XYZ file of C-alpha atoms in Angstrom:
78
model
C 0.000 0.000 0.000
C 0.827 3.508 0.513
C 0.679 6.182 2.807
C 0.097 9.823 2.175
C 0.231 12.602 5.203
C 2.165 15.002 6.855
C 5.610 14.746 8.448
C 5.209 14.817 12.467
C 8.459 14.183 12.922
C 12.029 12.903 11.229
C 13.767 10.377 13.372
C 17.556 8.866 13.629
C 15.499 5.739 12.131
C 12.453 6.745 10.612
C 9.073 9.265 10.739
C 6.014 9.831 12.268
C 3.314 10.583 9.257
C -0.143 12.130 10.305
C -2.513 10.836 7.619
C -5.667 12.612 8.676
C -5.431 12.680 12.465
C -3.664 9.802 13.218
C 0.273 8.910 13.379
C 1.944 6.564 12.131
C 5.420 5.221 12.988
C 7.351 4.396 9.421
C 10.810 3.258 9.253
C 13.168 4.389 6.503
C 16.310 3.875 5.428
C 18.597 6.589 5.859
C 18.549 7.509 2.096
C 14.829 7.697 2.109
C 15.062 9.909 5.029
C 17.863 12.176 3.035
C 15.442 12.202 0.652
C 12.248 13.271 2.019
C 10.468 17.026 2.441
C 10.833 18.673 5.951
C 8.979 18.488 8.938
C 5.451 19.820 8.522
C 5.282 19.079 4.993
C 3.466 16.698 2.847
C 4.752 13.200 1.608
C 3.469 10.160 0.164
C 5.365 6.376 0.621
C 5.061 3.080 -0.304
C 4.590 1.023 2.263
C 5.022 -2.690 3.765
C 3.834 -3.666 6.865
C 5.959 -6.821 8.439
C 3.429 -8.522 11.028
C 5.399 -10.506 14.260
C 4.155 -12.469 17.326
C 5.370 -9.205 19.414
C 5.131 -6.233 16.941
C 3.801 -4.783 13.617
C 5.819 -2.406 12.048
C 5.244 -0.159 8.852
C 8.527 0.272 6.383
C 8.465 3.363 3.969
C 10.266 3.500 0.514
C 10.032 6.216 -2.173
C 9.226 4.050 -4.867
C 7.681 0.511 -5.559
C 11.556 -0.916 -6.907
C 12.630 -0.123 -3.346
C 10.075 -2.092 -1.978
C 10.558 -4.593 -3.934
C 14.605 -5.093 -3.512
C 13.237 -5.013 0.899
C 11.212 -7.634 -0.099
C 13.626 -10.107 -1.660
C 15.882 -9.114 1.538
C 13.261 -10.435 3.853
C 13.634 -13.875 2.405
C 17.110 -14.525 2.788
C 17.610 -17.359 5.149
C 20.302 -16.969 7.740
C-alpha cells in the first residue's frame, strides 16, 4: 500500500506521518530519510507492513523498486 500525510516528525530511524489525524510510525532507510520534504510538509510512501508475534511495524520506501529489492531481503535465510 501507501501512505500519504504530513511529516510529524524525522527520526535517527524513521518518521512519524499524520494521515488525517492519526500517526503513524514508518521506518526508513537513511537515504529515504535524506530524501524526504521537511517536517510539517506533505509526503506520500510506499509502504510494507511486516506482522510478528510481538510487533507490527510499517517500512516506507520512495518508490515501488525499493520495496521490492526489501522484499527479496526479507527472504534470505540466515
Amino acid at each position: 500500500g501507501k501512505l500519504r500525510g504530513r511529516i510529524e516528525e524525522i527520526e535517527e530511524d524513521g518518521l512519524l506521518l499524520d494521515v488525517s489525524g492519526v500517526g503513524y510510525q514508518i521506518y526508513c532507510s537513511s537515504r529515504t530519510l535524506a530524501a524526504l520534504p521537511s517536517e510539517g510538509e506533505a509526503c506520500e510512501l510506499i509502504i510494507e507492513m511486516i506482522v510478528r508475534e510481538d510487533a507490527m511495524q510499517l517500512y516506507g520506501f520512495p518508490d515501488k523498486t525499493e520495496r521490492e529489492w526489501f522484499r527479496l531481503l526479507t527472504t534470505v535465510q540466515r
